Backbone as numpy.savetxt, mean C-alpha at the origin, in Angstrom:
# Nx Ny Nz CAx CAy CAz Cx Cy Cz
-21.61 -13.02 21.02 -22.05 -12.91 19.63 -20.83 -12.75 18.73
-20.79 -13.38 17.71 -19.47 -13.53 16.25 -20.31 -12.78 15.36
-19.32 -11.89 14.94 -19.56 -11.32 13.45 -18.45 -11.95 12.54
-18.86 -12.24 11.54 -18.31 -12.83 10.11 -18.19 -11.40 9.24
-16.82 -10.81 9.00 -16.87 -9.37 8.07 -15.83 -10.41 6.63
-15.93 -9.81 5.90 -15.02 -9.75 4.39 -14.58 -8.65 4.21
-13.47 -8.27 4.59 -13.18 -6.71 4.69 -11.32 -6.73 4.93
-11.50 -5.70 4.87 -9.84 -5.03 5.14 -10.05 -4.78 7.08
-9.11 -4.66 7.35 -8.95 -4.76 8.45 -9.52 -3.21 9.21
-8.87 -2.01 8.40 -8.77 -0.91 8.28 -9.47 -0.34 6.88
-10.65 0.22 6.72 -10.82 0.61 5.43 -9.44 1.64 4.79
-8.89 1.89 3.97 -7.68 2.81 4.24 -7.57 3.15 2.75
-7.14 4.56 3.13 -7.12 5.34 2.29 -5.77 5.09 1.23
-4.71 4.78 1.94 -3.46 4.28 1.38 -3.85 2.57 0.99
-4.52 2.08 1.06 -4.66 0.77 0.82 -3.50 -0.53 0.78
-2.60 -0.35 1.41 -1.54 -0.59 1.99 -1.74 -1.54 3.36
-2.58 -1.19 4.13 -2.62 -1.74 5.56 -2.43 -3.19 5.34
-3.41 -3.85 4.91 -3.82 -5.37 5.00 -4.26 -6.08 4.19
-4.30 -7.32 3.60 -5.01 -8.17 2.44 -5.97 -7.93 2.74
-7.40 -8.41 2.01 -8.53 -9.12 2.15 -8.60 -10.62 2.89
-9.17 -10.05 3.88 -9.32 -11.39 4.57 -10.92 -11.68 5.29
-10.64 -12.83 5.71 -11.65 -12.99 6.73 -11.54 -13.33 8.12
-12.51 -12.10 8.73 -11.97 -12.06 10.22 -13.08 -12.23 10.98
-13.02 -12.64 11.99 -14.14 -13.22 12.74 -13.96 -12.76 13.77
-14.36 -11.54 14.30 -14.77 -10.24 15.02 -15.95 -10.75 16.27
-15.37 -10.18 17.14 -16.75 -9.88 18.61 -17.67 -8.81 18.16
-18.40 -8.28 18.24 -19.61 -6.99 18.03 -18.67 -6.14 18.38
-18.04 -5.97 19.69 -17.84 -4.96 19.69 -16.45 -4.45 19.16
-15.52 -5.32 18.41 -14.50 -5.06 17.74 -14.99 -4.65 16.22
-16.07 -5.47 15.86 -16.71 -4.86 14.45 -16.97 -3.47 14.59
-17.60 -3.17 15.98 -17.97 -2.04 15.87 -16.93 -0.93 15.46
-15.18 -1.58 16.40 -14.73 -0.40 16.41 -13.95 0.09 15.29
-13.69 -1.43 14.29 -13.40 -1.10 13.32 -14.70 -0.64 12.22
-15.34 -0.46 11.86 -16.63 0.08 11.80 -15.99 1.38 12.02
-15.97 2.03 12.84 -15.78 3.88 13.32 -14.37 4.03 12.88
-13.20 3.09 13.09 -12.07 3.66 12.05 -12.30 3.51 10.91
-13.42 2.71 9.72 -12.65 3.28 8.49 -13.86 3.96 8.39
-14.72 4.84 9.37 -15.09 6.52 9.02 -14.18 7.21 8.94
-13.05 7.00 10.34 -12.06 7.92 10.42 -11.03 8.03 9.19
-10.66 6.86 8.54 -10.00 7.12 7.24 -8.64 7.07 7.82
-7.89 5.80 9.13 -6.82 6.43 9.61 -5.92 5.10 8.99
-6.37 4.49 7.77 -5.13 4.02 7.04 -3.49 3.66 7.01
-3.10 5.48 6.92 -2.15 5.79 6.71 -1.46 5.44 8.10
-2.15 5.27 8.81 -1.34 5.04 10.39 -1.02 3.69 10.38
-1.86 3.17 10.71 -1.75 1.48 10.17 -0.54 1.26 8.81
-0.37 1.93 8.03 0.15 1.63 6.72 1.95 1.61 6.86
2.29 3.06 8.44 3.50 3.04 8.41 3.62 2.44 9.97
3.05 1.52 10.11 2.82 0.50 11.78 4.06 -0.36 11.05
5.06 -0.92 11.85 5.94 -1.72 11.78 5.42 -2.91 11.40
3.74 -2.96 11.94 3.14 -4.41 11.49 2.92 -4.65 9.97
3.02 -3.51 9.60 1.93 -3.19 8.50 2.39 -4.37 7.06
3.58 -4.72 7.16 3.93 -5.70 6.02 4.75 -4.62 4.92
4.41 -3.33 4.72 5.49 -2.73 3.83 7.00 -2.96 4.08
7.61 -3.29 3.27 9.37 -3.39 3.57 9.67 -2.39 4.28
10.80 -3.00 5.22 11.15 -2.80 6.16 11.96 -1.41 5.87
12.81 -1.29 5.40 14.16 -0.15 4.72 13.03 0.98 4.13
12.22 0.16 3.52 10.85 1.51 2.79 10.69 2.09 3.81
9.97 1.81 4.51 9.36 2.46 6.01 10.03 2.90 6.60
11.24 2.48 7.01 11.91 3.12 7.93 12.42 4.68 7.13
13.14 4.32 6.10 13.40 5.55 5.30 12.59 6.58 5.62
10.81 6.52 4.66 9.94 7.54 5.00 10.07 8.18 6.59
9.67 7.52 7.72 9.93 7.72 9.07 10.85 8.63 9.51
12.38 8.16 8.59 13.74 8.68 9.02 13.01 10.67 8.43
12.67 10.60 7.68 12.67 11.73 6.47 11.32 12.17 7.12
10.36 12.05 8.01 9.19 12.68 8.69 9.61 12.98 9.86
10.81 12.54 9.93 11.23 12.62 11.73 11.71 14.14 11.22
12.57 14.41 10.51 12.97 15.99 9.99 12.47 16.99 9.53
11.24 16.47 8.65 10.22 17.62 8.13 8.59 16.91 7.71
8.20 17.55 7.30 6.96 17.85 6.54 6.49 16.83 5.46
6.60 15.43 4.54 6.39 15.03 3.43 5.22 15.64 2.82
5.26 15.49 1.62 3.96 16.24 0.84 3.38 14.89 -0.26
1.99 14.77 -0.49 1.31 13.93 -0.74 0.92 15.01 -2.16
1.32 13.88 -3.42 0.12 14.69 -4.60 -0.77 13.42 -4.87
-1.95 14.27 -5.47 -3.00 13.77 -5.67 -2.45 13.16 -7.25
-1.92 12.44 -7.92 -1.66 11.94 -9.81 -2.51 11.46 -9.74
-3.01 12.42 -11.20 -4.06 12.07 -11.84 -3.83 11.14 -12.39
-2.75 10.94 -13.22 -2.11 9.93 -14.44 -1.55 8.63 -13.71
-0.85 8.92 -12.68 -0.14 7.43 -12.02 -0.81 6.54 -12.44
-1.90 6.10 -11.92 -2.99 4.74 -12.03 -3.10 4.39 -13.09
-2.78 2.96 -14.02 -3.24 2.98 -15.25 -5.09 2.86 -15.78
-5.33 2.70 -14.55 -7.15 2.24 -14.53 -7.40 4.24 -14.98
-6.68 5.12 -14.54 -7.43 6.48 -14.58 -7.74 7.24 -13.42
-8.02 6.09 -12.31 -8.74 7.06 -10.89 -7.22 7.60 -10.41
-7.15 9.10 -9.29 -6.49 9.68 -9.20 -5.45 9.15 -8.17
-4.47 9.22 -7.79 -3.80 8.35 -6.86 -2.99 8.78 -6.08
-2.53 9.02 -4.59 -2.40 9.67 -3.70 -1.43 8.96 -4.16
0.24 9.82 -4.02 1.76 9.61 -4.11 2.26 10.42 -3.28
3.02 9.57 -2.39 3.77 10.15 -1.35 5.26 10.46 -1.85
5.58 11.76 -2.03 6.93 12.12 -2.75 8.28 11.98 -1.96
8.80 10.84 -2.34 10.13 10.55 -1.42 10.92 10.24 -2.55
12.35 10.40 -2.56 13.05 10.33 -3.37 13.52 8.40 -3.48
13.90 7.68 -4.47 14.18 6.42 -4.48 13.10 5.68 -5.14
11.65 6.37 -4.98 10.56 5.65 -5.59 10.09 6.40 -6.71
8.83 5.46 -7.54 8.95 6.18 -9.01 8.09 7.80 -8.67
7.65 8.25 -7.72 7.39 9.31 -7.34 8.69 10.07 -7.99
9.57 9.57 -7.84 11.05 10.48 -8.04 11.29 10.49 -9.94
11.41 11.71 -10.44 11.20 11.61 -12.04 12.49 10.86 -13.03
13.62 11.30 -12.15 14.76 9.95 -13.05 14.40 8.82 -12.36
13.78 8.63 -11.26 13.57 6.92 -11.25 12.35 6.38 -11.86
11.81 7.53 -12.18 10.75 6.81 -13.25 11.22 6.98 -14.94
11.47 7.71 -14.80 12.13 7.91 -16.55 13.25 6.76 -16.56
14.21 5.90 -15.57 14.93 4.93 -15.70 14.48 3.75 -15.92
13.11 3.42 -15.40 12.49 1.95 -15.32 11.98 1.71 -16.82
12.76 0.65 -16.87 12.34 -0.25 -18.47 10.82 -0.30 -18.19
9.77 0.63 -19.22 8.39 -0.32 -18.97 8.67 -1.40 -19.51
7.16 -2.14 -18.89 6.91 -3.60 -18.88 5.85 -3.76 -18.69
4.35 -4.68 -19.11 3.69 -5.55 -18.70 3.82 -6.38 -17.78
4.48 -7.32 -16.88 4.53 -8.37 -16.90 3.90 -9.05 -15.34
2.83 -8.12 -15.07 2.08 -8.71 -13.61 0.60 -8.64 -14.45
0.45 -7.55 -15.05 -1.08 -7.57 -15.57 -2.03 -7.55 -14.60
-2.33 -7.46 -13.61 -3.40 -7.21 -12.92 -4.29 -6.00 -13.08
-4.02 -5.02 -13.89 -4.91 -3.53 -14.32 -4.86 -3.67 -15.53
-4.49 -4.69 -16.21 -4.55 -4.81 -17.51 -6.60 -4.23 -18.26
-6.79 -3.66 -18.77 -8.07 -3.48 -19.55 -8.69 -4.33 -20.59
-9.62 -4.91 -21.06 -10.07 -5.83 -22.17 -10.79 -4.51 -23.77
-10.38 -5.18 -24.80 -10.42 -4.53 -25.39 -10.94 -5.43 -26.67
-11.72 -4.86 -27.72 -12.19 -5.58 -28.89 -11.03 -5.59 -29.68
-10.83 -6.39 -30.13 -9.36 -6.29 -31.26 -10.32 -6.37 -32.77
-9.66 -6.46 -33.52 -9.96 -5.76 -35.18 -10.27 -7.31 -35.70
-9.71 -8.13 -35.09 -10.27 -9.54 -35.43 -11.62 -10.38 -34.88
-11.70 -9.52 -33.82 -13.50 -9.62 -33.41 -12.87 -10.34 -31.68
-11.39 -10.83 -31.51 -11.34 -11.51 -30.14 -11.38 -10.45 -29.25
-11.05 -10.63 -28.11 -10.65 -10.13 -26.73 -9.51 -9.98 -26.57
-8.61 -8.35 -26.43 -7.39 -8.83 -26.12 -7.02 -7.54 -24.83
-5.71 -7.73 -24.56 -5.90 -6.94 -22.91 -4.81 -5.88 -23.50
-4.73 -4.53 -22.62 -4.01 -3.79 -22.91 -3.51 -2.70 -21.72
-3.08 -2.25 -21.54 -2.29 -1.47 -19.93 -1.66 -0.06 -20.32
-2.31 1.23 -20.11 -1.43 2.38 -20.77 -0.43 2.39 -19.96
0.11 1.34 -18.80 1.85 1.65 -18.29 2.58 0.18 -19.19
2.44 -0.37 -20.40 2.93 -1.20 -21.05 3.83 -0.25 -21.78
4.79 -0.89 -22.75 5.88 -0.26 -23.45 4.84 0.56 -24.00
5.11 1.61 -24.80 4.56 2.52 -26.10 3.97 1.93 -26.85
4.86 0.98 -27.44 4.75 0.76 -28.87 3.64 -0.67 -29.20
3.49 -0.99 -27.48 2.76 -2.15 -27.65 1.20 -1.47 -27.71
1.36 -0.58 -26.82 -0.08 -0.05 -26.19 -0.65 0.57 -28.02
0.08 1.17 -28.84 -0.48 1.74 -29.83 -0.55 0.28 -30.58
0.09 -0.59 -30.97 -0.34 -1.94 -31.56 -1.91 -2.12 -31.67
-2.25 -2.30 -29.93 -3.24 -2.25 -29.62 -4.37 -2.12 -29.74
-4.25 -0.40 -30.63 -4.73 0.34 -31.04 -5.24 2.10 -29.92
-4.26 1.79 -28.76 -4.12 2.80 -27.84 -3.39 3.98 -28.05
-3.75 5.24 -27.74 -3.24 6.12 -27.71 -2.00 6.74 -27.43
-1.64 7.41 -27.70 0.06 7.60 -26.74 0.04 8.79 -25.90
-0.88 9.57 -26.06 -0.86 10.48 -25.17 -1.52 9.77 -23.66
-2.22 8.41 -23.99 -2.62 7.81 -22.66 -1.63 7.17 -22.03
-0.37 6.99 -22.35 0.55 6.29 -21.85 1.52 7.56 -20.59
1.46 8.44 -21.22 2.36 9.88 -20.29 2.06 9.71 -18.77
2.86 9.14 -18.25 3.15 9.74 -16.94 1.98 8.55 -15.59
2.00 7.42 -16.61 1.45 6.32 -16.08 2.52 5.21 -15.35
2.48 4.83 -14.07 3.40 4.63 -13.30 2.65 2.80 -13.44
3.66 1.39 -13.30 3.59 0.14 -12.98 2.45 0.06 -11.82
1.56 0.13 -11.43 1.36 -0.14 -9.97 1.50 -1.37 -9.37
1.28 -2.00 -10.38 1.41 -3.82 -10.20 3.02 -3.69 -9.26
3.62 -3.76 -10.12 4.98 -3.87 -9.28 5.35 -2.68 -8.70
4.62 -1.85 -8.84 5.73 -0.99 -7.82 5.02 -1.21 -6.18
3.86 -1.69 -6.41 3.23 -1.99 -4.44 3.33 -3.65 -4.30
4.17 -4.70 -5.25 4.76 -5.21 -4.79 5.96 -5.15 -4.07
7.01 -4.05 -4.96 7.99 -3.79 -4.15 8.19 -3.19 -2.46
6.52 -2.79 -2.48 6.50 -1.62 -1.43 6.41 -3.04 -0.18
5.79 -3.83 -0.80 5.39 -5.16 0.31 6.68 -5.87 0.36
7.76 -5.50 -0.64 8.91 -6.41 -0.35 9.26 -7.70 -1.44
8.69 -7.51 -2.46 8.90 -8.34 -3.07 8.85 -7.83 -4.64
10.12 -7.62 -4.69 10.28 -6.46 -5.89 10.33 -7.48 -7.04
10.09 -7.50 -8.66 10.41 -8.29 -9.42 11.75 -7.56 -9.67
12.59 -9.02 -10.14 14.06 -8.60 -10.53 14.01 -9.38 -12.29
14.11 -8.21 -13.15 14.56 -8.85 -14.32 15.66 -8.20 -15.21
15.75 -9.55 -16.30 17.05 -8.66 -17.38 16.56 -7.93 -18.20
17.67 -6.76 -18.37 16.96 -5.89 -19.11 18.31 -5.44 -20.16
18.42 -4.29 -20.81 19.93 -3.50 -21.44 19.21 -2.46 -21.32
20.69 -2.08 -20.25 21.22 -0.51 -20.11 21.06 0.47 -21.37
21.62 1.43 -21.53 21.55 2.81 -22.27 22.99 2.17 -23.62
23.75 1.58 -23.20 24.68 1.54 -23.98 24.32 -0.08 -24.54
23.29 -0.50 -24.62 22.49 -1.96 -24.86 23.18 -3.26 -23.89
23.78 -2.82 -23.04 24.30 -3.91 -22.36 23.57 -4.74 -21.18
23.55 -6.49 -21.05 22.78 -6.97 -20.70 22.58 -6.32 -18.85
21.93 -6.35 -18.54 22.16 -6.40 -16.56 20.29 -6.52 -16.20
20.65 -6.71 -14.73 19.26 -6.71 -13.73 18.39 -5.40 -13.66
17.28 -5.12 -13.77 16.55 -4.00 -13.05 15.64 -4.41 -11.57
15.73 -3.83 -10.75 15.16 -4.01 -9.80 13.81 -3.68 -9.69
12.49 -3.81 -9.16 11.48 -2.75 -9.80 11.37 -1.92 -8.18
11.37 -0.39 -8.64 11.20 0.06 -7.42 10.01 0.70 -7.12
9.94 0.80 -5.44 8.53 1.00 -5.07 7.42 2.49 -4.98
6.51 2.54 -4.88 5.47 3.74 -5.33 4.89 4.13 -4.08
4.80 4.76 -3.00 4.32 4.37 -1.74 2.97 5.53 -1.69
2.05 4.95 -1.51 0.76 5.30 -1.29 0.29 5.88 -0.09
-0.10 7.56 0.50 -0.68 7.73 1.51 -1.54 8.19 1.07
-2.47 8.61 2.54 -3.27 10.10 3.17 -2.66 11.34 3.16
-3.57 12.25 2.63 -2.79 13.71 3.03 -2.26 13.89 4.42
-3.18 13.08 5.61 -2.35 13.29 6.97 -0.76 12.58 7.15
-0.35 12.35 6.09 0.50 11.21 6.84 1.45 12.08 7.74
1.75 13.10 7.51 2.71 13.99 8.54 2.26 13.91 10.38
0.61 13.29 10.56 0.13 13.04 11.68 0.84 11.95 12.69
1.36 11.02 11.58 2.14 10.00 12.15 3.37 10.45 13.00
3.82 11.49 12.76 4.84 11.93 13.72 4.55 12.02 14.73
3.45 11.81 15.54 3.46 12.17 16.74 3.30 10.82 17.50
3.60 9.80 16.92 3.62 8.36 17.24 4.97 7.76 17.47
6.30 8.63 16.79 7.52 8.02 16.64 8.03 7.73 17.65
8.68 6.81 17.77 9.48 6.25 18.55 10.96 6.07 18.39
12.13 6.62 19.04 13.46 6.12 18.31 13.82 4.87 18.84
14.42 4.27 17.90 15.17 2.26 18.63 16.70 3.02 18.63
17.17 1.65 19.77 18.73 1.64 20.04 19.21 1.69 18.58
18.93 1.58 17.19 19.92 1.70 16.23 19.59 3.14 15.55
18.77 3.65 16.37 19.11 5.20 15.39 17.38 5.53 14.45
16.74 4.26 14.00 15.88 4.48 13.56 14.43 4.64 14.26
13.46 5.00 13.16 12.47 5.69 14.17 10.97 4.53 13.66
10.42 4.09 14.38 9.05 3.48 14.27 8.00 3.79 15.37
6.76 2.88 15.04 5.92 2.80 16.19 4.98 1.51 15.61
4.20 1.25 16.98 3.44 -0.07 16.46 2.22 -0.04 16.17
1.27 -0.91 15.48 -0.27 -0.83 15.67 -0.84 -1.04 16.77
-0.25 -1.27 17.85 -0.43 -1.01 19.16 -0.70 0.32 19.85
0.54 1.34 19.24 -0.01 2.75 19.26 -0.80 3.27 19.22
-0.94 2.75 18.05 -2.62 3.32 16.83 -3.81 3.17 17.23
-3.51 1.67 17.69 -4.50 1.57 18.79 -5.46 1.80 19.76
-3.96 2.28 20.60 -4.11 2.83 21.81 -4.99 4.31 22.06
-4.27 4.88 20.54 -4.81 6.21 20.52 -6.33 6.38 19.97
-6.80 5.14 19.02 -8.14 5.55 18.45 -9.10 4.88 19.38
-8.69 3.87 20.44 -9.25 3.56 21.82 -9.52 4.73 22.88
-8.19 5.28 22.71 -8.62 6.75 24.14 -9.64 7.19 22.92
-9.47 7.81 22.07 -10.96 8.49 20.94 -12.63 7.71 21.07
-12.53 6.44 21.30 -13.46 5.70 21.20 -13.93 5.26 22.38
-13.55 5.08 23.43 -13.82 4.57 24.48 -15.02 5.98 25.05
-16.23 4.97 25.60 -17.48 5.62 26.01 -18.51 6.43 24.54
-18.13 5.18 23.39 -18.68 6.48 22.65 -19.19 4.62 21.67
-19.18 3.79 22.61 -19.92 2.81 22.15 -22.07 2.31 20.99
-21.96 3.85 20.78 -23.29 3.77 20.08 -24.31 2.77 21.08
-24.50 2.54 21.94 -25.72 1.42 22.18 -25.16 0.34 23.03
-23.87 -0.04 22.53 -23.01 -1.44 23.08 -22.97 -1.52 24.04
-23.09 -2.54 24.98 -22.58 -2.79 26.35 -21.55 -2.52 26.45
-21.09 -1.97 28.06 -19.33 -1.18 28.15 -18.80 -2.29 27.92
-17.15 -2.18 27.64 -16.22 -3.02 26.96 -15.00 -2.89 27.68
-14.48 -3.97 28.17 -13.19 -3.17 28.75 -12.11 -2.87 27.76
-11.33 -2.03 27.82 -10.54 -1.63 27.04 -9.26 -2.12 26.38
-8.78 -3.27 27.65 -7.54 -3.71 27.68 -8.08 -5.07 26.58
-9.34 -5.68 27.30 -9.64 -6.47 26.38 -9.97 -6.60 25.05
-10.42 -5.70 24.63 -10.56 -5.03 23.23 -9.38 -4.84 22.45
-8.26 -4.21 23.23 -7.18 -4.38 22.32 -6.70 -5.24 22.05
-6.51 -5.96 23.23 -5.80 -7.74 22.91 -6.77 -8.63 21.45
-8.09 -8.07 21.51 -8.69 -9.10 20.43 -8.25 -8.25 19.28
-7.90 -6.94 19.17 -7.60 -6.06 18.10 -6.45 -6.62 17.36
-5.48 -6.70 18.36 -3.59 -7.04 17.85 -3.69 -8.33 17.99
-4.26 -9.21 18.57 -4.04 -10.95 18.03 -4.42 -10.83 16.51
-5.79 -10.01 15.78 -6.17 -9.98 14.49 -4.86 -9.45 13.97
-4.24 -8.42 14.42 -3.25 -7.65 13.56 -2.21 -8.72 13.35
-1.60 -9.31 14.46 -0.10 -9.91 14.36 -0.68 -11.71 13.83
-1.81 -12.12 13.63 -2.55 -13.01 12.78 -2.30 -12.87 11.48
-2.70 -11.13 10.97 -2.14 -11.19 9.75 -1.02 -10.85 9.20
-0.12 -10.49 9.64 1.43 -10.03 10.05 1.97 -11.38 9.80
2.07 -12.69 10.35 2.51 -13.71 10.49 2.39 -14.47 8.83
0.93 -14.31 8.43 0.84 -14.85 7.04 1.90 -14.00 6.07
2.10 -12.86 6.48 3.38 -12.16 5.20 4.18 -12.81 5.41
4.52 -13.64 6.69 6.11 -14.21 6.92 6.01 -15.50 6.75
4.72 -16.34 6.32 4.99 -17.82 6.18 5.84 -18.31 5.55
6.09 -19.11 5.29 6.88 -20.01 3.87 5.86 -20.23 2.83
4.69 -20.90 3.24 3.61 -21.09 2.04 3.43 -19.62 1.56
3.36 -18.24 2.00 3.07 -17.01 1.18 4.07 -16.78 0.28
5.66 -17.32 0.86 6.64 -16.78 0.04 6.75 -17.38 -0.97
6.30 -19.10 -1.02 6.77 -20.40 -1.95 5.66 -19.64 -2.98
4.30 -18.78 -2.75 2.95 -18.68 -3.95 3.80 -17.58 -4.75
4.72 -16.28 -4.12 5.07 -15.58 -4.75 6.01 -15.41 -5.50
């Protein structure tokens, strides 16, 4: 039997794991993804080597969980939509307050952009992480603009594909800004430590193979109804889906759309 899902791979709390896709699942792989996104284990998947976040991002966080504790706030304000938004506090991303007080705002992805009646009777769009002065044009507030972070680009950057534009420095002089990234967890993400792995160069990962492995020992015999499943086989249909969608971040046609 085929199940046809429209779904994330992982329901996830960091929303990070995977595009929207369509995956064409056995029953009993629906099922088991089905029982992870009860579990809400996202954030595992999110810092999986598979996961598509840049490479240097990830590893960084990893390097910096391998030593202590990270702490997750709940910003209220980050999101320009309003809903509250889990920020994982690492220094380098706009989590960090001179790297957010440094970034030129900007419009220029618009995807959370809002629709708004304008004074001339049209439709026009507006973003409380746009410059100031545009958002009050608008006819927006300025106290709605405080402490509203890009998301557009900053979870492009997190995927690796940072926008680079010109901007002037403090002393008006022309140069590049890079846009840097915002990285999104779970309050567990400190759980991930117990997955690390060190490589011959010093740095620390693990795979969705892990993740796997571990929400399989959790799941195995706890099939609701299903006929038994072997285990080994189950994973193999699990990680062909994973490294299926792993491969589309690395095409040429994904890179030539972006």
């Amino acid at each position: 039997m085929r199940v046809a899902m429209v779904s994330r791979c992982v329901h996830s709390t960091s929303r990070t794991c995977m595009a929207p896709t369509l995956l064409f699942l056995s029953a009993h792989v629906f099922h088991f993804f089905l029982l992870v996104s009860l579990a809400q284990v996202g954030t595992l998947f999110a810092l999986a080597k598979e996961s598509g976040m840049e490479d240097s991002t990830r590893k960084d966080i990893l390097a910096q969980l391998a030593e202590r504790d990270l702490k997750v706030f709940t910003d209220p304000a980050a999101s320009p939509t309003g809903f509250p938004f889990k920020v994982l506090q690492v220094d380098g991303t706009l989590a960090d307050k001179d790297t957010y007080l440094a970034r030129p705002r900007v419009c220029n992805l618009g995807y959370l952009r809002s629709a708004f009646l304008q004074e001339d009777g049209k439709v026009g769009y507006r973003c409380p992480s746009e410059p100031v002065d545009a958002w009050e044009k608008k006819g927006g507030d300025a106290k709605a603009t405080q402490g509203r972070k890009c998301l557009c680009n900053a979870l492009c950057a997190d995927a690796g594909f940072p926008q680079v534009r010109k901007t002037k420095d403090e002393n008006g002089e022309s140069c590049l800004y890079t846009e840097q990234g915002l990285i999104t967890t779970g309050d567990d993400v400190n759980s991930c430590r117990h997955f690390l792995e060190q490589e011959e160069d010093g740095s620390w990962s693990f795979s969705a193979g892990d993740v796997v492995d571990y929400l399989i020992s959790e799941w195995e015999g706890r099939e609701a109804g299903l006929e038994p499943v072997k285990v080994e086989t189950l994973k193999e249909e699990i990680m062909t889906t994973i490294k299926s969608e792993s491969s589309v971040k690395d095409s040429p046609e994904k890179k030539d759309v972006l």
